[in-house]
Amino acid sequence: MSLKDVCPIIQFPDLGDERGKLVVIEGARSIPFEVKRVFYIYDSDSTVVRGKHANRESEFVLINVAGQSKVRITDGIEELVVELNKPMMGVYIPKMIWKDMYDFSSDSVLLVLANTHYDGNEYIRNYDEYLKIMLEEKNE
Ligand code: TYD
């Protein structure tokens, strides 16, 4: 499976009308998991790189509800850059995928939905360690 299939772009339906736009995201319906955590990142600028981790347990959907940013996704072999620039699109990032978020516009509000409560211990923040784990998993 290619990284594009592992981390699909999700287009949310437009429920807007003449009064304005409306986007609805229902856990385990419009996205592949029930939502346990929501956070959002704003006031980062174009010089900042965030993320720089993989998660043993957490799955995420990233949506730029305002402005734009990019997310670089890798499984240690393939690499994919997704430009998040529409409130109606998100990208699904499953467990054990390394991600960097960067190129934030000044008005960027990056909304993140997760399937877990926060646990710092499930984060892998060292890229060499991540590559080692992925290689071990592949050879199992
Ligand atoms: P960090 O993981 O570095 O943010 P990002 O991946 O978006 O660059 O998190 C920054 C701080 O916030 C760190 O001390 C952990 C804390 N944090 C929580 O307490 N709960 C959360 O859900 C998240 C994402 C971070």
Short mmCIF file of N, CA and C and ligand atoms in Angstrom, two decimals:
data_model
loop_
_atom_site.label_atom_id
_atom_site.label_comp_id
_atom_site.label_asym_id
_atom_site.label_seq_id
_atom_site.Cartn_x
_atom_site.Cartn_y
_atom_site.Cartn_z
N MET A 1 0.85 -1.20 0.00
CA MET A 1 0.00 0.00 0.00
C MET A 1 0.88 1.25 0.00
N SER A 2 0.55 2.21 -0.86
CA SER A 2 1.37 3.42 -0.89
C SER A 2 0.96 4.36 0.25
N LEU A 3 1.85 5.30 0.54
CA LEU A 3 1.60 6.23 1.65
C LEU A 3 0.32 7.05 1.42
N LYS A 4 0.02 7.31 0.14
CA LYS A 4 -1.22 8.04 -0.22
C LYS A 4 -2.46 7.26 0.21
N ASP A 5 -2.36 5.94 0.15
CA ASP A 5 -3.50 5.10 0.57
C ASP A 5 -3.55 4.95 2.08
N VAL A 6 -2.37 4.94 2.69
CA VAL A 6 -2.29 4.80 4.14
C VAL A 6 -2.76 6.09 4.82
N CYS A 7 -2.46 7.23 4.19
CA CYS A 7 -2.81 8.55 4.75
C CYS A 7 -3.71 9.30 3.77
N PRO A 8 -4.95 8.84 3.61
CA PRO A 8 -5.80 9.46 2.58
C PRO A 8 -6.23 10.88 2.93
N ILE A 9 -6.45 11.65 1.88
CA ILE A 9 -7.10 12.95 2.01
C ILE A 9 -8.59 12.66 2.18
N ILE A 10 -9.20 13.34 3.12
CA ILE A 10 -10.65 13.17 3.31
C ILE A 10 -11.34 14.47 2.94
N GLN A 11 -12.30 14.38 2.04
CA GLN A 11 -13.10 15.56 1.67
C GLN A 11 -14.40 15.50 2.46
N PHE A 12 -14.67 16.54 3.22
CA PHE A 12 -15.91 16.58 4.00
C PHE A 12 -17.00 17.24 3.16
N PRO A 13 -18.23 16.77 3.32
CA PRO A 13 -19.31 17.37 2.53
C PRO A 13 -19.56 18.82 2.92
N ASP A 14 -19.98 19.58 1.96
CA ASP A 14 -20.32 21.00 2.18
C ASP A 14 -21.80 21.08 2.51
N LEU A 15 -22.12 21.38 3.75
CA LEU A 15 -23.52 21.51 4.14
C LEU A 15 -23.93 22.99 4.18
N GLY A 16 -23.14 23.80 3.51
CA GLY A 16 -23.41 25.25 3.52
C GLY A 16 -24.59 25.62 2.65
N ASP A 17 -25.08 26.79 2.87
CA ASP A 17 -26.13 27.36 2.03
C ASP A 17 -25.90 28.86 1.95
N GLU A 18 -26.92 29.61 1.61
CA GLU A 18 -26.72 31.05 1.42
C GLU A 18 -26.33 31.77 2.73
N ARG A 19 -26.47 31.07 3.85
CA ARG A 19 -26.12 31.69 5.14
C ARG A 19 -24.64 31.51 5.48
N GLY A 20 -23.96 30.64 4.73
CA GLY A 20 -22.54 30.40 5.02
C GLY A 20 -22.23 28.92 4.94
N LYS A 21 -20.97 28.61 5.19
CA LYS A 21 -20.50 27.22 5.06
C LYS A 21 -20.70 26.46 6.38
N LEU A 22 -20.88 25.18 6.24
CA LEU A 22 -20.97 24.31 7.41
C LEU A 22 -20.28 22.98 7.08
N VAL A 23 -19.35 22.60 7.93
CA VAL A 23 -18.67 21.32 7.76
C VAL A 23 -18.89 20.51 9.04
N VAL A 24 -19.30 19.27 8.88
CA VAL A 24 -19.58 18.42 10.04
C VAL A 24 -18.65 17.21 9.97
N ILE A 25 -18.05 16.89 11.10
CA ILE A 25 -17.19 15.70 11.17
C ILE A 25 -17.72 14.82 12.29
N GLU A 26 -18.17 13.64 11.93
CA GLU A 26 -18.68 12.71 12.92
C GLU A 26 -17.69 11.56 13.12
N GLY A 27 -17.33 11.34 14.41
CA GLY A 27 -16.38 10.28 14.75
C GLY A 27 -16.85 8.94 14.22
N ALA A 28 -15.91 8.21 13.64
CA ALA A 28 -16.14 6.86 13.10
C ALA A 28 -17.14 6.84 11.94
N ARG A 29 -17.48 8.02 11.45
CA ARG A 29 -18.34 8.09 10.25
C ARG A 29 -17.59 8.84 9.15
N SER A 30 -17.34 10.13 9.37
CA SER A 30 -16.60 10.87 8.34
C SER A 30 -15.11 10.66 8.45
N ILE A 31 -14.65 10.18 9.61
CA ILE A 31 -13.24 9.87 9.80
C ILE A 31 -13.14 8.47 10.39
N PRO A 32 -11.96 7.82 10.30
CA PRO A 32 -11.91 6.39 10.66
C PRO A 32 -11.92 6.07 12.16
N PHE A 33 -12.07 7.05 13.05
CA PHE A 33 -12.03 6.73 14.48
C PHE A 33 -13.00 7.62 15.27
N GLU A 34 -13.30 7.16 16.49
CA GLU A 34 -14.05 7.99 17.43
C GLU A 34 -13.10 9.03 18.01
N VAL A 35 -13.55 10.24 18.14
CA VAL A 35 -12.67 11.33 18.59
C VAL A 35 -12.64 11.39 20.12
N LYS A 36 -11.40 11.36 20.68
CA LYS A 36 -11.26 11.50 22.13
C LYS A 36 -10.59 12.83 22.49
N ARG A 37 -9.96 13.45 21.49
CA ARG A 37 -9.17 14.65 21.80
C ARG A 37 -9.20 15.59 20.60
N VAL A 38 -9.31 16.86 20.91
CA VAL A 38 -9.26 17.91 19.87
C VAL A 38 -8.25 18.94 20.33
N PHE A 39 -7.33 19.33 19.45
CA PHE A 39 -6.48 20.48 19.76
C PHE A 39 -6.24 21.28 18.49
N TYR A 40 -5.83 22.50 18.65
CA TYR A 40 -5.56 23.30 17.47
C TYR A 40 -4.33 24.15 17.68
N ILE A 41 -3.64 24.38 16.58
CA ILE A 41 -2.35 25.07 16.58
C ILE A 41 -2.52 26.35 15.78
N TYR A 42 -2.22 27.47 16.38
CA TYR A 42 -2.24 28.73 15.63
C TYR A 42 -1.14 29.62 16.16
N ASP A 43 -0.88 30.73 15.45
CA ASP A 43 0.22 31.63 15.83
C ASP A 43 1.59 30.98 15.66
N SER A 44 1.67 29.92 14.84
CA SER A 44 2.98 29.43 14.41
C SER A 44 3.24 30.16 13.10
N ASP A 45 4.49 30.37 12.72
CA ASP A 45 4.73 31.09 11.46
C ASP A 45 5.50 30.22 10.47
N SER A 46 5.91 30.84 9.37
CA SER A 46 6.50 30.07 8.27
C SER A 46 7.89 29.53 8.62
N THR A 47 8.48 29.96 9.74
CA THR A 47 9.82 29.47 10.10
C THR A 47 9.76 28.28 11.05
N VAL A 48 8.58 27.99 11.54
CA VAL A 48 8.44 26.97 12.58
C VAL A 48 8.19 25.59 11.98
N VAL A 49 8.80 24.58 12.56
CA VAL A 49 8.45 23.19 12.21
C VAL A 49 7.94 22.53 13.49
N ARG A 50 6.72 22.03 13.43
CA ARG A 50 6.11 21.38 14.60
C ARG A 50 5.97 19.88 14.33
N GLY A 51 5.41 19.20 15.30
CA GLY A 51 5.26 17.76 15.13
C GLY A 51 6.60 17.11 15.39
N LYS A 52 7.24 16.60 14.34
CA LYS A 52 8.53 15.90 14.45
C LYS A 52 8.39 14.73 15.42
N HIS A 53 7.35 13.94 15.16
CA HIS A 53 7.16 12.75 15.99
C HIS A 53 6.28 11.73 15.27
N ALA A 54 6.32 10.52 15.80
CA ALA A 54 5.37 9.47 15.41
C ALA A 54 4.72 9.01 16.71
N ASN A 55 3.57 8.37 16.56
CA ASN A 55 2.82 7.94 17.76
C ASN A 55 2.55 6.46 17.69
N ARG A 56 2.78 5.81 18.82
CA ARG A 56 2.54 4.36 18.86
C ARG A 56 1.06 4.03 18.88
N GLU A 57 0.24 4.92 19.45
CA GLU A 57 -1.19 4.63 19.62
C GLU A 57 -2.12 5.60 18.90
N SER A 58 -1.68 6.85 18.74
CA SER A 58 -2.63 7.88 18.26
C SER A 58 -2.76 7.91 16.75
N GLU A 59 -3.99 8.09 16.34
CA GLU A 59 -4.32 8.38 14.94
C GLU A 59 -4.84 9.81 14.93
N PHE A 60 -4.62 10.50 13.82
CA PHE A 60 -5.00 11.90 13.75
C PHE A 60 -5.70 12.22 12.44
N VAL A 61 -6.54 13.25 12.49
CA VAL A 61 -6.98 13.92 11.26
C VAL A 61 -6.62 15.39 11.42
N LEU A 62 -5.91 15.93 10.43
CA LEU A 62 -5.47 17.33 10.46
C LEU A 62 -6.29 18.13 9.45
N ILE A 63 -6.78 19.26 9.91
CA ILE A 63 -7.60 20.12 9.04
C ILE A 63 -7.20 21.57 9.28
N ASN A 64 -6.84 22.28 8.23
CA ASN A 64 -6.63 23.72 8.39
C ASN A 64 -8.00 24.40 8.28
N VAL A 65 -8.59 24.72 9.41
CA VAL A 65 -9.92 25.34 9.38
C VAL A 65 -9.82 26.81 8.96
N ALA A 66 -8.62 27.38 9.04
CA ALA A 66 -8.35 28.71 8.48
C ALA A 66 -6.90 28.71 8.00
N GLY A 67 -6.63 29.52 7.00
CA GLY A 67 -5.25 29.65 6.51
C GLY A 67 -4.73 28.35 5.93
N GLN A 68 -3.42 28.21 5.93
CA GLN A 68 -2.85 27.00 5.36
C GLN A 68 -1.54 26.60 6.03
N SER A 69 -1.23 25.34 5.87
CA SER A 69 0.05 24.81 6.34
C SER A 69 0.35 23.57 5.51
N LYS A 70 1.53 23.02 5.74
CA LYS A 70 1.87 21.76 5.06
C LYS A 70 2.22 20.72 6.11
N VAL A 71 1.96 19.48 5.75
CA VAL A 71 2.41 18.38 6.61
C VAL A 71 3.22 17.41 5.76
N ARG A 72 4.42 17.13 6.23
CA ARG A 72 5.28 16.14 5.58
C ARG A 72 5.11 14.84 6.37
N ILE A 73 4.76 13.79 5.62
CA ILE A 73 4.43 12.51 6.24
C ILE A 73 5.41 11.48 5.70
N THR A 74 5.93 10.64 6.59
CA THR A 74 6.76 9.55 6.08
C THR A 74 6.59 8.30 6.93
N ASP A 75 6.80 7.16 6.28
CA ASP A 75 6.83 5.88 7.00
C ASP A 75 8.27 5.39 7.10
N GLY A 76 9.21 6.29 6.80
CA GLY A 76 10.62 5.93 6.84
C GLY A 76 11.13 5.51 5.47
N ILE A 77 10.22 5.26 4.55
CA ILE A 77 10.61 4.85 3.19
C ILE A 77 10.07 5.87 2.18
N GLU A 78 8.75 5.97 2.13
CA GLU A 78 8.10 6.94 1.24
C GLU A 78 7.90 8.26 1.97
N GLU A 79 7.80 9.34 1.19
CA GLU A 79 7.50 10.64 1.80
C GLU A 79 6.42 11.34 1.00
N LEU A 80 5.55 12.05 1.71
CA LEU A 80 4.43 12.72 1.06
C LEU A 80 4.26 14.08 1.72
N VAL A 81 4.04 15.11 0.88
CA VAL A 81 3.73 16.43 1.45
C VAL A 81 2.28 16.76 1.10
N VAL A 82 1.50 17.07 2.11
CA VAL A 82 0.09 17.43 1.89
C VAL A 82 -0.08 18.89 2.25
N GLU A 83 -0.66 19.64 1.32
CA GLU A 83 -0.94 21.04 1.60
C GLU A 83 -2.36 21.12 2.14
N LEU A 84 -2.46 21.63 3.35
CA LEU A 84 -3.78 21.76 3.99
C LEU A 84 -4.22 23.21 3.81
N ASN A 85 -5.19 23.42 2.98
CA ASN A 85 -5.56 24.80 2.65
C ASN A 85 -7.06 25.01 2.44
N LYS A 86 -7.84 24.01 2.88
CA LYS A 86 -9.30 24.13 2.74
C LYS A 86 -9.96 23.59 3.99
N PRO A 87 -10.91 24.33 4.56
CA PRO A 87 -11.59 23.82 5.75
C PRO A 87 -12.39 22.54 5.49
N MET A 88 -12.58 22.23 4.22
CA MET A 88 -13.38 21.04 3.89
C MET A 88 -12.54 19.81 3.61
N MET A 89 -11.23 19.92 3.80
CA MET A 89 -10.39 18.74 3.58
C MET A 89 -9.50 18.46 4.79
N GLY A 90 -9.26 17.19 5.00
CA GLY A 90 -8.35 16.79 6.06
C GLY A 90 -7.46 15.67 5.56
N VAL A 91 -6.45 15.36 6.36
CA VAL A 91 -5.62 14.19 6.03
C VAL A 91 -5.61 13.29 7.25
N TYR A 92 -5.79 12.00 6.99
CA TYR A 92 -5.79 11.00 8.05
C TYR A 92 -4.37 10.47 8.22
N ILE A 93 -3.91 10.47 9.46
CA ILE A 93 -2.55 9.96 9.75
C ILE A 93 -2.67 8.85 10.80
N PRO A 94 -2.46 7.61 10.38
CA PRO A 94 -2.57 6.50 11.34
C PRO A 94 -1.35 6.43 12.27
N LYS A 95 -1.37 5.44 13.14
CA LYS A 95 -0.25 5.21 14.07
C LYS A 95 1.06 5.00 13.32
N MET A 96 2.14 5.30 13.97
CA MET A 96 3.50 4.98 13.50
C MET A 96 3.85 5.62 12.16
N ILE A 97 3.29 6.79 11.92
CA ILE A 97 3.68 7.60 10.76
C ILE A 97 4.36 8.86 11.31
N TRP A 98 5.53 9.17 10.77
CA TRP A 98 6.27 10.37 11.20
C TRP A 98 5.69 11.60 10.49
N LYS A 99 5.52 12.68 11.24
CA LYS A 99 4.93 13.88 10.62
C LYS A 99 5.61 15.17 11.09
N ASP A 100 5.78 16.08 10.16
CA ASP A 100 6.27 17.45 10.45
C ASP A 100 5.26 18.42 9.86
N MET A 101 4.86 19.39 10.65
CA MET A 101 3.96 20.43 10.15
C MET A 101 4.75 21.73 10.04
N TYR A 102 4.58 22.45 8.93
CA TYR A 102 5.43 23.62 8.68
C TYR A 102 4.74 24.54 7.68
N ASP A 103 5.44 25.64 7.35
CA ASP A 103 4.91 26.61 6.37
C ASP A 103 3.54 27.15 6.78
N PHE A 104 3.40 27.48 8.03
CA PHE A 104 2.11 28.00 8.52
C PHE A 104 1.90 29.42 8.01
N SER A 105 0.74 29.70 7.44
CA SER A 105 0.41 31.08 7.11
C SER A 105 0.07 31.80 8.41
N SER A 106 0.13 33.13 8.38
CA SER A 106 -0.05 33.87 9.64
C SER A 106 -1.47 33.66 10.19
N ASP A 107 -2.42 33.33 9.30
CA ASP A 107 -3.80 33.11 9.75
C ASP A 107 -4.13 31.62 9.93
N SER A 108 -3.09 30.77 9.94
CA SER A 108 -3.34 29.33 10.00
C SER A 108 -3.92 28.89 11.35
N VAL A 109 -5.01 28.17 11.29
CA VAL A 109 -5.53 27.47 12.47
C VAL A 109 -5.63 25.99 12.07
N LEU A 110 -4.73 25.21 12.63
CA LEU A 110 -4.66 23.79 12.27
C LEU A 110 -5.36 22.98 13.36
N LEU A 111 -6.50 22.43 12.97
CA LEU A 111 -7.31 21.64 13.90
C LEU A 111 -6.87 20.18 13.81
N VAL A 112 -6.70 19.56 14.97
CA VAL A 112 -6.28 18.16 14.99
C VAL A 112 -7.27 17.35 15.83
N LEU A 113 -7.76 16.27 15.24
CA LEU A 113 -8.65 15.34 15.93
C LEU A 113 -7.84 14.07 16.20
N ALA A 114 -8.00 13.49 17.38
CA ALA A 114 -7.22 12.30 17.72
C ALA A 114 -8.12 11.25 18.36
N ASN A 115 -7.68 10.00 18.26
CA ASN A 115 -8.46 8.88 18.81
C ASN A 115 -8.08 8.56 20.25
N THR A 116 -7.13 9.32 20.81
CA THR A 116 -6.63 9.02 22.17
C THR A 116 -6.66 10.26 23.05
N HIS A 117 -6.63 10.03 24.36
CA HIS A 117 -6.28 11.09 25.28
C HIS A 117 -4.77 11.26 25.24
N TYR A 118 -4.27 12.40 25.65
CA TYR A 118 -2.83 12.66 25.54
C TYR A 118 -2.03 11.76 26.48
N ASP A 119 -0.98 11.16 25.93
CA ASP A 119 -0.02 10.39 26.73
C ASP A 119 1.35 10.58 26.10
N GLY A 120 2.16 11.40 26.72
CA GLY A 120 3.48 11.73 26.18
C GLY A 120 4.35 10.50 25.95
N ASN A 121 4.06 9.40 26.66
CA ASN A 121 4.91 8.20 26.54
C ASN A 121 4.72 7.45 25.23
N GLU A 122 3.64 7.73 24.52
CA GLU A 122 3.43 7.01 23.25
C GLU A 122 4.03 7.78 22.07
N TYR A 123 4.71 8.88 22.36
CA TYR A 123 5.34 9.67 21.30
C TYR A 123 6.76 9.17 21.05
N ILE A 124 7.12 9.02 19.79
CA ILE A 124 8.52 8.75 19.42
C ILE A 124 9.04 10.05 18.82
N ARG A 125 10.00 10.69 19.48
CA ARG A 125 10.45 12.02 19.06
C ARG A 125 11.84 12.01 18.46
N ASN A 126 12.44 10.83 18.37
CA ASN A 126 13.78 10.72 17.79
C ASN A 126 13.66 9.96 16.46
N TYR A 127 14.06 10.63 15.38
CA TYR A 127 13.82 10.05 14.05
C TYR A 127 14.63 8.76 13.84
N ASP A 128 15.86 8.72 14.36
CA ASP A 128 16.67 7.50 14.21
C ASP A 128 16.02 6.33 14.94
N GLU A 129 15.48 6.63 16.12
CA GLU A 129 14.78 5.58 16.89
C GLU A 129 13.55 5.11 16.10
N TYR A 130 12.84 6.07 15.50
CA TYR A 130 11.66 5.73 14.69
C TYR A 130 12.05 4.78 13.54
N LEU A 131 13.13 5.14 12.83
CA LEU A 131 13.57 4.31 11.69
C LEU A 131 13.93 2.91 12.16
N LYS A 132 14.58 2.83 13.30
CA LYS A 132 14.99 1.54 13.86
C LYS A 132 13.76 0.66 14.17
N ILE A 133 12.76 1.28 14.78
CA ILE A 133 11.53 0.55 15.12
C ILE A 133 10.83 0.07 13.85
N MET A 134 10.77 0.93 12.85
CA MET A 134 10.08 0.58 11.59
C MET A 134 10.80 -0.57 10.89
N LEU A 135 12.13 -0.53 10.94
CA LEU A 135 12.94 -1.58 10.32
C LEU A 135 12.73 -2.90 11.05
N GLU A 136 12.70 -2.82 12.38
CA GLU A 136 12.48 -4.04 13.18
C GLU A 136 11.10 -4.62 12.88
N GLU A 137 10.09 -3.75 12.79
CA GLU A 137 8.71 -4.21 12.50
C GLU A 137 8.64 -4.89 11.14
N LYS A 138 9.39 -4.31 10.17
CA LYS A 138 9.37 -4.83 8.81
C LYS A 138 10.01 -6.22 8.75
N ASN A 139 11.04 -6.40 9.58
CA ASN A 139 11.78 -7.66 9.55
C ASN A 139 11.15 -8.76 10.41
N GLU A 140 10.09 -8.42 11.12
CA GLU A 140 9.44 -9.41 12.00
C GLU A 140 8.70 -10.48 11.22
P1 TYD B 1 3.94 19.01 21.02
O1 TYD B 1 3.66 17.55 20.92
O2 TYD B 1 5.36 19.44 20.97
O3 TYD B 1 3.13 19.79 19.90
P2 TYD B 1 3.20 19.59 18.30
O4 TYD B 1 3.34 18.15 18.05
O5 TYD B 1 1.89 20.09 17.85
O6 TYD B 1 4.34 20.39 17.77
O7 TYD B 1 3.26 19.55 22.36
C1 TYD B 1 3.61 20.74 23.01
C2 TYD B 1 3.30 20.62 24.49
O8 TYD B 1 1.91 20.44 24.72
C3 TYD B 1 4.00 19.44 25.14
O9 TYD B 1 4.45 19.86 26.43
C4 TYD B 1 2.91 18.41 25.33
C5 TYD B 1 1.65 19.25 25.43
N1 TYD B 1 0.47 18.58 24.87
C6 TYD B 1 -0.54 18.13 25.72
O10 TYD B 1 -0.46 18.26 26.96
N2 TYD B 1 -1.64 17.54 25.18
C7 TYD B 1 -1.77 17.37 23.82
O11 TYD B 1 -2.80 16.81 23.36
C8 TYD B 1 -0.71 17.84 22.96
C9 TYD B 1 -0.82 17.67 21.46
C10 TYD B 1 0.37 18.43 23.53
#
